[in-house]
PDB file of C-alpha atoms in Angstrom:
ATOM      1  CA  MET A   1      47.037 166.242 140.465  1.00 86.00           C
ATOM      2  CA  VAL A   2      50.193 167.809 139.026  1.00 95.00           C
ATOM      3  CA  TRP A   3      49.107 166.677 135.585  1.00 95.00           C
ATOM      4  CA  GLU A   4      45.644 168.181 135.986  1.00 94.00           C
ATOM      5  CA  VAL A   5      47.126 171.534 137.053  1.00 96.00           C
ATOM      6  CA  LEU A   6      49.633 171.458 134.194  1.00 97.00           C
ATOM      7  CA  GLU A   7      47.052 170.508 131.577  1.00 97.00           C
ATOM      8  CA  ALA A   8      44.789 173.356 132.673  1.00 97.00           C
ATOM      9  CA  ALA A   9      47.728 175.790 132.533  1.00 97.00           C
ATOM     10  CA  LEU A  10      48.568 174.669 128.990  1.00 98.00           C
ATOM     11  CA  ASP A  11      44.939 175.141 127.946  1.00 97.00           C
ATOM     12  CA  ARG A  12      45.005 178.701 129.309  1.00 96.00           C
ATOM     13  CA  ARG A  13      48.275 179.394 127.510  1.00 96.00           C
ATOM     14  CA  VAL A  14      46.759 178.172 124.231  1.00 97.00           C
ATOM     15  CA  LYS A  15      44.027 180.787 124.621  1.00 95.00           C
ATOM     16  CA  THR A  16      46.307 183.656 125.633  1.00 93.00           C
ATOM     17  CA  ALA A  17      48.924 182.881 122.991  1.00 92.00           C
ATOM     18  CA  GLY A  18      46.347 182.353 120.279  1.00 93.00           C
ATOM     19  CA  ALA A  19      48.130 179.213 119.105  1.00 93.00           C
ATOM     20  CA  ALA A  20      46.831 175.652 119.193  1.00 95.00           C
ATOM     21  CA  VAL A  21      50.356 174.196 119.363  1.00 97.00           C
ATOM     22  CA  LEU A  22      52.710 175.317 122.120  1.00 98.00           C
ATOM     23  CA  ASP A  23      56.465 175.015 122.456  1.00 98.00           C
ATOM     24  CA  VAL A  24      57.144 173.268 125.762  1.00 98.00           C
ATOM     25  CA  LEU A  25      60.504 172.728 127.470  1.00 98.00           C
ATOM     26  CA  ASP A  26      60.933 169.908 129.985  1.00 98.00           C
ATOM     27  CA  THR A  27      64.164 170.392 131.937  1.00 98.00           C
ATOM     28  CA  GLY A  28      65.375 167.167 133.501  1.00 96.00           C
ATOM     29  CA  GLY A  29      62.472 165.429 131.792  1.00 95.00           C
ATOM     30  CA  GLY A  30      64.200 162.054 131.716  1.00 94.00           C
ATOM     31  CA  THR A  31      62.227 159.296 130.052  1.00 96.00           C
ATOM     32  CA  GLY A  32      59.204 161.468 129.293  1.00 97.00           C
ATOM     33  CA  ASN A  33      56.735 160.937 132.130  1.00 97.00           C
ATOM     34  CA  PHE A  34      55.311 164.384 131.394  1.00 98.00           C
ATOM     35  CA  ALA A  35      56.779 165.104 127.958  1.00 98.00           C
ATOM     36  CA  VAL A  36      54.947 162.305 126.179  1.00 98.00           C
ATOM     37  CA  PRO A  37      51.493 163.144 127.618  1.00 98.00           C
ATOM     38  CA  VAL A  38      52.087 166.820 126.749  1.00 98.00           C
ATOM     39  CA  ALA A  39      52.971 165.807 123.200  1.00 98.00           C
ATOM     40  CA  ARG A  40      49.772 163.747 123.056  1.00 98.00           C
ATOM     41  CA  LEU A  41      47.903 167.023 123.555  1.00 98.00           C
ATOM     42  CA  GLY A  42      49.440 168.174 120.270  1.00 97.00           C
ATOM     43  CA  HIS A  43      52.272 170.342 121.595  1.00 98.00           C
ATOM     44  CA  ARG A  44      55.965 170.325 120.630  1.00 98.00           C
ATOM     45  CA  VAL A  45      58.183 169.246 123.532  1.00 98.00           C
ATOM     46  CA  THR A  46      61.932 169.612 123.964  1.00 98.00           C
ATOM     47  CA  VAL A  47      63.418 167.512 126.768  1.00 98.00           C
ATOM     48  CA  VAL A  48      66.795 168.525 128.188  1.00 98.00           C
ATOM     49  CA  ASP A  49      68.384 165.855 130.369  1.00 98.00           C
ATOM     50  CA  PRO A  50      72.011 164.967 131.227  1.00 96.00           C
ATOM     51  CA  SER A  51      71.463 161.203 130.899  1.00 97.00           C
ATOM     52  CA  PRO A  52      71.881 159.658 127.428  1.00 97.00           C
ATOM     53  CA  ASN A  53      70.169 156.495 128.668  1.00 97.00           C
ATOM     54  CA  ALA A  54      67.117 158.480 129.747  1.00 97.00           C
ATOM     55  CA  LEU A  55      66.997 160.261 126.398  1.00 97.00           C
ATOM     56  CA  PHE A  56      67.195 156.926 124.574  1.00 97.00           C
ATOM     57  CA  ALA A  57      64.263 155.654 126.643  1.00 97.00           C
ATOM     58  CA  LEU A  58      62.419 158.907 125.884  1.00 98.00           C
ATOM     59  CA  GLU A  59      62.880 158.388 122.146  1.00 97.00           C
ATOM     60  CA  ARG A  60      61.534 154.854 122.358  1.00 97.00           C
ATOM     61  CA  ARG A  61      58.621 155.899 124.565  1.00 97.00           C
ATOM     62  CA  ALA A  62      57.647 158.740 122.242  1.00 98.00           C
ATOM     63  CA  ALA A  63      57.758 156.407 119.248  1.00 98.00           C
ATOM     64  CA  GLU A  64      55.543 153.854 120.995  1.00 98.00           C
ATOM     65  CA  ALA A  65      53.066 156.629 121.825  1.00 97.00           C
ATOM     66  CA  GLY A  66      53.032 157.862 118.234  1.00 97.00           C
ATOM     67  CA  VAL A  67      54.400 161.320 119.082  1.00 98.00           C
ATOM     68  CA  ALA A  68      58.029 160.974 117.992  1.00 97.00           C
ATOM     69  CA  ASP A  69      57.598 163.882 115.584  1.00 97.00           C
ATOM     70  CA  ARG A  70      56.648 166.189 118.471  1.00 98.00           C
ATOM     71  CA  VAL A  71      59.290 165.183 121.048  1.00 98.00           C
ATOM     72  CA  ARG A  72      62.956 166.136 120.829  1.00 97.00           C
ATOM     73  CA  GLY A  73      65.581 165.025 123.351  1.00 98.00           C
ATOM     74  CA  VAL A  74      68.739 167.060 123.948  1.00 97.00           C
ATOM     75  CA  GLN A  75      71.581 166.170 126.301  1.00 97.00           C
ATOM     76  CA  GLY A  76      72.333 168.967 128.760  1.00 97.00           C
ATOM     77  CA  ASP A  77      71.380 170.406 132.121  1.00 96.00           C
ATOM     78  CA  ILE A  78      69.648 173.449 133.508  1.00 97.00           C
ATOM     79  CA  HIS A  79      72.871 175.304 134.334  1.00 96.00           C
ATOM     80  CA  GLY A  80      74.019 175.084 130.720  1.00 96.00           C
ATOM     81  CA  LEU A  81      70.510 175.354 129.350  1.00 98.00           C
ATOM     82  CA  PHE A  82      71.187 178.038 126.749  1.00 98.00           C
ATOM     83  CA  GLU A  83      74.008 176.043 125.266  1.00 97.00           C
ATOM     84  CA  VAL A  84      71.397 173.642 123.878  1.00 97.00           C
ATOM     85  CA  VAL A  85      68.137 175.646 123.582  1.00 97.00           C
ATOM     86  CA  GLY A  86      67.209 179.219 122.782  1.00 96.00           C
ATOM     87  CA  ARG A  87      66.397 181.883 125.329  1.00 97.00           C
ATOM     88  CA  GLY A  88      62.796 183.122 125.507  1.00 97.00           C
ATOM     89  CA  GLY A  89      61.421 180.623 123.002  1.00 96.00           C
ATOM     90  CA  PHE A  90      58.967 178.516 125.021  1.00 98.00           C
ATOM     91  CA  ASP A  91      55.336 178.871 126.055  1.00 98.00           C
ATOM     92  CA  ALA A  92      55.765 176.581 129.066  1.00 98.00           C
ATOM     93  CA  VAL A  93      58.692 175.173 131.027  1.00 98.00           C
ATOM     94  CA  LEU A  94      58.557 172.125 133.275  1.00 98.00           C
ATOM     95  CA  CYS A  95      61.144 171.972 136.049  1.00 98.00           C
ATOM     96  CA  HIS A  96      60.251 168.780 137.909  1.00 98.00           C
ATOM     97  CA  GLY A  97      62.655 167.086 140.304  1.00 97.00           C
ATOM     98  CA  VAL A  98      65.554 169.319 139.276  1.00 98.00           C
ATOM     99  CA  LEU A  99      66.187 171.936 141.971  1.00 98.00           C
ATOM    100  CA  GLU A 100      66.925 169.252 144.575  1.00 97.00           C
ATOM    101  CA  TYR A 101      70.004 168.149 142.652  1.00 97.00           C
ATOM    102  CA  VAL A 102      71.561 171.255 141.083  1.00 96.00           C
ATOM    103  CA  ASP A 103      74.439 173.198 142.630  1.00 95.00           C
ATOM    104  CA  ASP A 104      72.624 176.540 142.481  1.00 97.00           C
ATOM    105  CA  PRO A 105      68.809 176.291 142.565  1.00 98.00           C
ATOM    106  CA  ALA A 106      68.380 180.055 142.124  1.00 98.00           C
ATOM    107  CA  GLU A 107      70.463 180.124 138.954  1.00 98.00           C
ATOM    108  CA  GLY A 108      68.751 177.024 137.607  1.00 98.00           C
ATOM    109  CA  LEU A 109      65.314 178.501 138.145  1.00 98.00           C
ATOM    110  CA  ARG A 110      66.344 181.819 136.570  1.00 98.00           C
ATOM    111  CA  ASN A 111      67.391 179.886 133.475  1.00 98.00           C
ATOM    112  CA  ALA A 112      64.055 178.074 133.407  1.00 98.00           C
ATOM    113  CA  VAL A 113      62.135 181.354 133.562  1.00 98.00           C
ATOM    114  CA  ASP A 114      64.459 183.014 131.027  1.00 98.00           C
ATOM    115  CA  ALA A 115      63.587 180.240 128.588  1.00 98.00           C
ATOM    116  CA  LEU A 116      59.941 181.371 128.665  1.00 98.00           C
ATOM    117  CA  ARG A 117      58.177 183.821 126.428  1.00 97.00           C
ATOM    118  CA  PRO A 118      56.379 186.657 128.254  1.00 96.00           C
ATOM    119  CA  ALA A 119      53.387 185.288 130.204  1.00 96.00           C
ATOM    120  CA  GLY A 120      54.679 181.746 129.669  1.00 97.00           C
ATOM    121  CA  ALA A 121      53.816 179.089 132.255  1.00 98.00           C
ATOM    122  CA  LEU A 122      56.281 177.620 134.755  1.00 98.00           C
ATOM    123  CA  SER A 123      55.570 174.249 136.389  1.00 98.00           C
ATOM    124  CA  LEU A 124      57.935 173.628 139.304  1.00 98.00           C
ATOM    125  CA  LEU A 125      57.956 170.411 141.330  1.00 98.00           C
ATOM    126  CA  ALA A 126      60.435 169.883 144.168  1.00 98.00           C
ATOM    127  CA  ALA A 127      60.938 167.824 147.316  1.00 98.00           C
ATOM    128  CA  GLY A 128      59.164 169.178 150.392  1.00 98.00           C
ATOM    129  CA  LEU A 129      60.945 169.494 153.733  1.00 98.00           C
ATOM    130  CA  GLY A 130      57.951 168.770 155.962  1.00 97.00           C
ATOM    131  CA  GLY A 131      57.167 165.452 154.320  1.00 96.00           C
ATOM    132  CA  ALA A 132      60.658 164.133 154.990  1.00 97.00           C
ATOM    133  CA  VAL A 133      60.593 165.258 158.629  1.00 97.00           C
ATOM    134  CA  LEU A 134      57.208 163.638 159.199  1.00 96.00           C
ATOM    135  CA  ALA A 135      58.195 160.391 157.456  1.00 94.00           C
ATOM    136  CA  ARG A 136      61.384 159.984 159.523  1.00 96.00           C
ATOM    137  CA  ALA A 137      59.525 160.714 162.752  1.00 96.00           C
ATOM    138  CA  LEU A 138      56.720 158.239 162.014  1.00 94.00           C
ATOM    139  CA  ALA A 139      59.349 155.607 161.225  1.00 93.00           C
ATOM    140  CA  GLY A 140      60.830 156.127 164.689  1.00 96.00           C
ATOM    141  CA  HIS A 141      63.966 157.925 163.467  1.00 97.00           C
ATOM    142  CA  PHE A 142      63.510 160.958 165.691  1.00 98.00           C
ATOM    143  CA  ALA A 143      67.120 162.178 165.586  1.00 98.00           C
ATOM    144  CA  GLU A 144      67.045 162.056 161.784  1.00 98.00           C
ATOM    145  CA  ALA A 145      63.735 163.932 161.739  1.00 98.00           C
ATOM    146  CA  ARG A 146      65.238 166.662 163.891  1.00 98.00           C
ATOM    147  CA  GLN A 147      68.347 166.734 161.715  1.00 98.00           C
ATOM    148  CA  ALA A 148      66.220 167.290 158.592  1.00 97.00           C
ATOM    149  CA  LEU A 149      64.246 169.981 160.360  1.00 96.00           C
ATOM    150  CA  THR A 150      67.343 171.959 161.333  1.00 96.00           C
ATOM    151  CA  ASP A 151      69.642 171.222 158.380  1.00 97.00           C
ATOM    152  CA  PRO A 152      69.897 174.130 155.884  1.00 96.00           C
ATOM    153  CA  ALA A 153      69.406 171.688 153.009  1.00 97.00           C
ATOM    154  CA  GLY A 154      66.706 169.673 154.754  1.00 97.00           C
ATOM    155  CA  ARG A 155      68.730 166.441 154.807  1.00 98.00           C
ATOM    156  CA  TRP A 156      68.263 163.857 157.552  1.00 97.00           C
ATOM    157  CA  GLY A 157      71.782 162.428 157.386  1.00 96.00           C
ATOM    158  CA  ALA A 158      74.697 161.224 155.284  1.00 95.00           C
ATOM    159  CA  GLY A 159      72.590 158.414 153.827  1.00 96.00           C
ATOM    160  CA  ASP A 160      69.848 160.746 152.624  1.00 97.00           C
ATOM    161  CA  PRO A 161      69.503 160.267 148.829  1.00 97.00           C
ATOM    162  CA  VAL A 162      67.986 163.746 148.317  1.00 97.00           C
ATOM    163  CA  PRO A 163      70.572 166.559 148.358  1.00 97.00           C
ATOM    164  CA  ARG A 164      68.116 169.360 149.130  1.00 98.00           C
ATOM    165  CA  ARG A 165      64.522 169.989 150.167  1.00 98.00           C
ATOM    166  CA  PHE A 166      62.374 173.103 150.271  1.00 98.00           C
ATOM    167  CA  THR A 167      59.519 174.750 152.111  1.00 98.00           C
ATOM    168  CA  ALA A 168      56.693 176.378 150.171  1.00 97.00           C
ATOM    169  CA  ASP A 169      57.976 179.821 151.148  1.00 97.00           C
ATOM    170  CA  GLN A 170      61.453 179.026 149.858  1.00 98.00           C
ATOM    171  CA  LEU A 171      60.115 177.875 146.510  1.00 98.00           C
ATOM    172  CA  THR A 172      57.787 180.830 146.041  1.00 98.00           C
ATOM    173  CA  ASP A 173      60.636 183.213 146.903  1.00 98.00           C
ATOM    174  CA  LEU A 174      62.849 181.517 144.314  1.00 98.00           C
ATOM    175  CA  VAL A 175      60.119 181.773 141.685  1.00 98.00           C
ATOM    176  CA  GLY A 176      59.571 185.466 142.417  1.00 98.00           C
ATOM    177  CA  ASP A 177      63.287 186.246 142.355  1.00 98.00           C
ATOM    178  CA  ALA A 178      63.581 184.442 139.010  1.00 98.00           C
ATOM    179  CA  GLY A 179      61.054 186.788 137.406  1.00 98.00           C
ATOM    180  CA  ALA A 180      57.794 184.876 137.591  1.00 98.00           C
ATOM    181  CA  ALA A 181      54.555 185.496 139.464  1.00 98.00           C
ATOM    182  CA  VAL A 182      53.235 182.641 141.600  1.00 98.00           C
ATOM    183  CA  GLU A 183      49.755 181.567 140.532  1.00 97.00           C
ATOM    184  CA  ALA A 184      49.217 178.508 142.744  1.00 97.00           C
ATOM    185  CA  VAL A 185      50.973 176.227 145.219  1.00 98.00           C
ATOM    186  CA  HIS A 186      49.961 172.608 145.807  1.00 97.00           C
ATOM    187  CA  GLY A 187      51.101 169.975 148.259  1.00 97.00           C
ATOM    188  CA  VAL A 188      51.711 166.644 146.528  1.00 97.00           C
ATOM    189  CA  ARG A 189      51.628 163.259 148.267  1.00 94.00           C
ATOM    190  CA  VAL A 190      50.501 164.624 151.596  1.00 95.00           C
ATOM    191  CA  PHE A 191      49.068 161.277 152.726  1.00 93.00           C
ATOM    192  CA  SER A 192      50.021 158.769 150.035  1.00 90.00           C
ATOM    193  CA  ASP A 193      53.520 158.046 151.335  1.00 86.00           C
ATOM    194  CA  LEU A 194      52.219 157.527 154.866  1.00 86.00           C
ATOM    195  CA  VAL A 195      49.342 155.130 154.148  1.00 83.00           C
ATOM    196  CA  PRO A 196      50.191 151.385 154.127  1.00 79.00           C
ATOM    197  CA  GLY A 197      50.033 150.059 150.578  1.00 73.00           C
ATOM    198  CA  GLY A 198      48.082 146.990 151.673  1.00 76.00           C
ATOM    199  CA  LEU A 199      45.291 149.178 153.016  1.00 77.00           C
ATOM    200  CA  VAL A 200      44.837 150.921 149.668  1.00 78.00           C
ATOM    201  CA  ASP A 201      45.067 147.680 147.696  1.00 78.00           C
ATOM    202  CA  THR A 202      42.604 145.655 149.751  1.00 79.00           C
ATOM    203  CA  GLN A 203      39.814 148.093 150.567  1.00 82.00           C
ATOM    204  CA  PRO A 204      37.353 148.731 147.706  1.00 85.00           C
ATOM    205  CA  GLY A 205      37.317 152.371 146.659  1.00 87.00           C
ATOM    206  CA  ALA A 206      40.236 153.263 148.952  1.00 87.00           C
ATOM    207  CA  LEU A 207      42.483 154.507 146.160  1.00 88.00           C
ATOM    208  CA  ASP A 208      39.848 156.850 144.728  1.00 90.00           C
ATOM    209  CA  ALA A 209      39.040 158.134 148.209  1.00 92.00           C
ATOM    210  CA  LEU A 210      42.743 158.745 148.882  1.00 92.00           C
ATOM    211  CA  LEU A 211      43.122 160.681 145.630  1.00 92.00           C
ATOM    212  CA  ARG A 212      40.107 162.835 146.487  1.00 93.00           C
ATOM    213  CA  LEU A 213      41.597 163.503 149.912  1.00 95.00           C
ATOM    214  CA  GLU A 214      44.911 164.508 148.333  1.00 95.00           C
ATOM    215  CA  GLU A 215      43.112 166.924 146.002  1.00 93.00           C
ATOM    216  CA  ALA A 216      41.138 168.460 148.869  1.00 94.00           C
ATOM    217  CA  ALA A 217      44.268 169.029 150.972  1.00 95.00           C
ATOM    218  CA  ALA A 218      46.614 170.134 148.176  1.00 96.00           C
ATOM    219  CA  GLU A 219      45.837 173.850 148.300  1.00 94.00           C
ATOM    220  CA  LEU A 220      45.695 174.177 152.097  1.00 96.00           C
ATOM    221  CA  PRO A 221      48.921 175.649 153.549  1.00 95.00           C
ATOM    222  CA  ALA A 222      48.682 173.501 156.682  1.00 95.00           C
ATOM    223  CA  PHE A 223      48.946 170.346 154.584  1.00 96.00           C
ATOM    224  CA  GLN A 224      51.448 171.778 152.108  1.00 96.00           C
ATOM    225  CA  SER A 225      53.843 172.095 155.029  1.00 95.00           C
ATOM    226  CA  VAL A 226      53.934 168.286 155.438  1.00 95.00           C
ATOM    227  CA  ALA A 227      53.755 167.272 151.764  1.00 97.00           C
ATOM    228  CA  THR A 228      56.401 164.998 150.263  1.00 97.00           C
ATOM    229  CA  GLN A 229      56.563 167.269 147.211  1.00 98.00           C
ATOM    230  CA  LEU A 230      55.527 170.825 146.450  1.00 98.00           C
ATOM    231  CA  HIS A 231      54.193 172.045 143.120  1.00 98.00           C
ATOM    232  CA  VAL A 232      54.340 175.724 142.191  1.00 98.00           C
ATOM    233  CA  LEU A 233      52.638 177.086 139.097  1.00 98.00           C
ATOM    234  CA  GLY A 234      53.993 180.425 137.913  1.00 98.00           C
ATOM    235  CA  GLU A 235      53.785 182.851 135.017  1.00 97.00           C
ATOM    236  CA  LYS A 236      56.667 184.857 133.599  1.00 98.00           C
ATOM    237  CA  ARG A 237      56.243 188.558 134.201  1.00 93.00           C
ATOM    238  CA  GLY A 238      56.121 190.986 131.319  1.00 79.00           C
TER     239      GLY A 238
END
């Protein structure tokens, strides 16, 4: 679903920018899960990631996909973004799985938006608080569920591998404060992490039905509040 929303946003940006090839920045893009498919659409993609191993895997993946000439990997992070890329030079910025791990999410998101050209598209994907609370409760870890619900960072305990989680309101406020207008919010993996894998694998048509259910629930605020991840699509003002 995130890919479908992103692809549609890139198509709209092509029309508004009047250019068939866009400059896309993928912050924390790792091995290229999104960067390589974006490059397959014909766009130029710069991936900024702190891991040299991930960037090596990105280079190999791009070569195997035949898009090595359109994908560039640069070692860095979102806090030092303008040490490695230019400010205001991109038509779209992907910030997926980044805000959970940075020291200052507000500063990181401001940098992401500042990297955009006016009316450029922002794709933000971050861990959702409600999904973690629900998952811990359904697993019988009620004290951990309550801890996540009341913890300022949304963590369920010292063993929680995710440093920070967000509500939809928190993410949309961050996007607005960073200088972008929110166009859409989607809940991601509302049901998928709660359904037994064996059920999906053994019942004919179950996977397609689950995906259709996810799509139907994604834009409803009631289900966004319990999603494992939240996706916000924004546009830079001005």
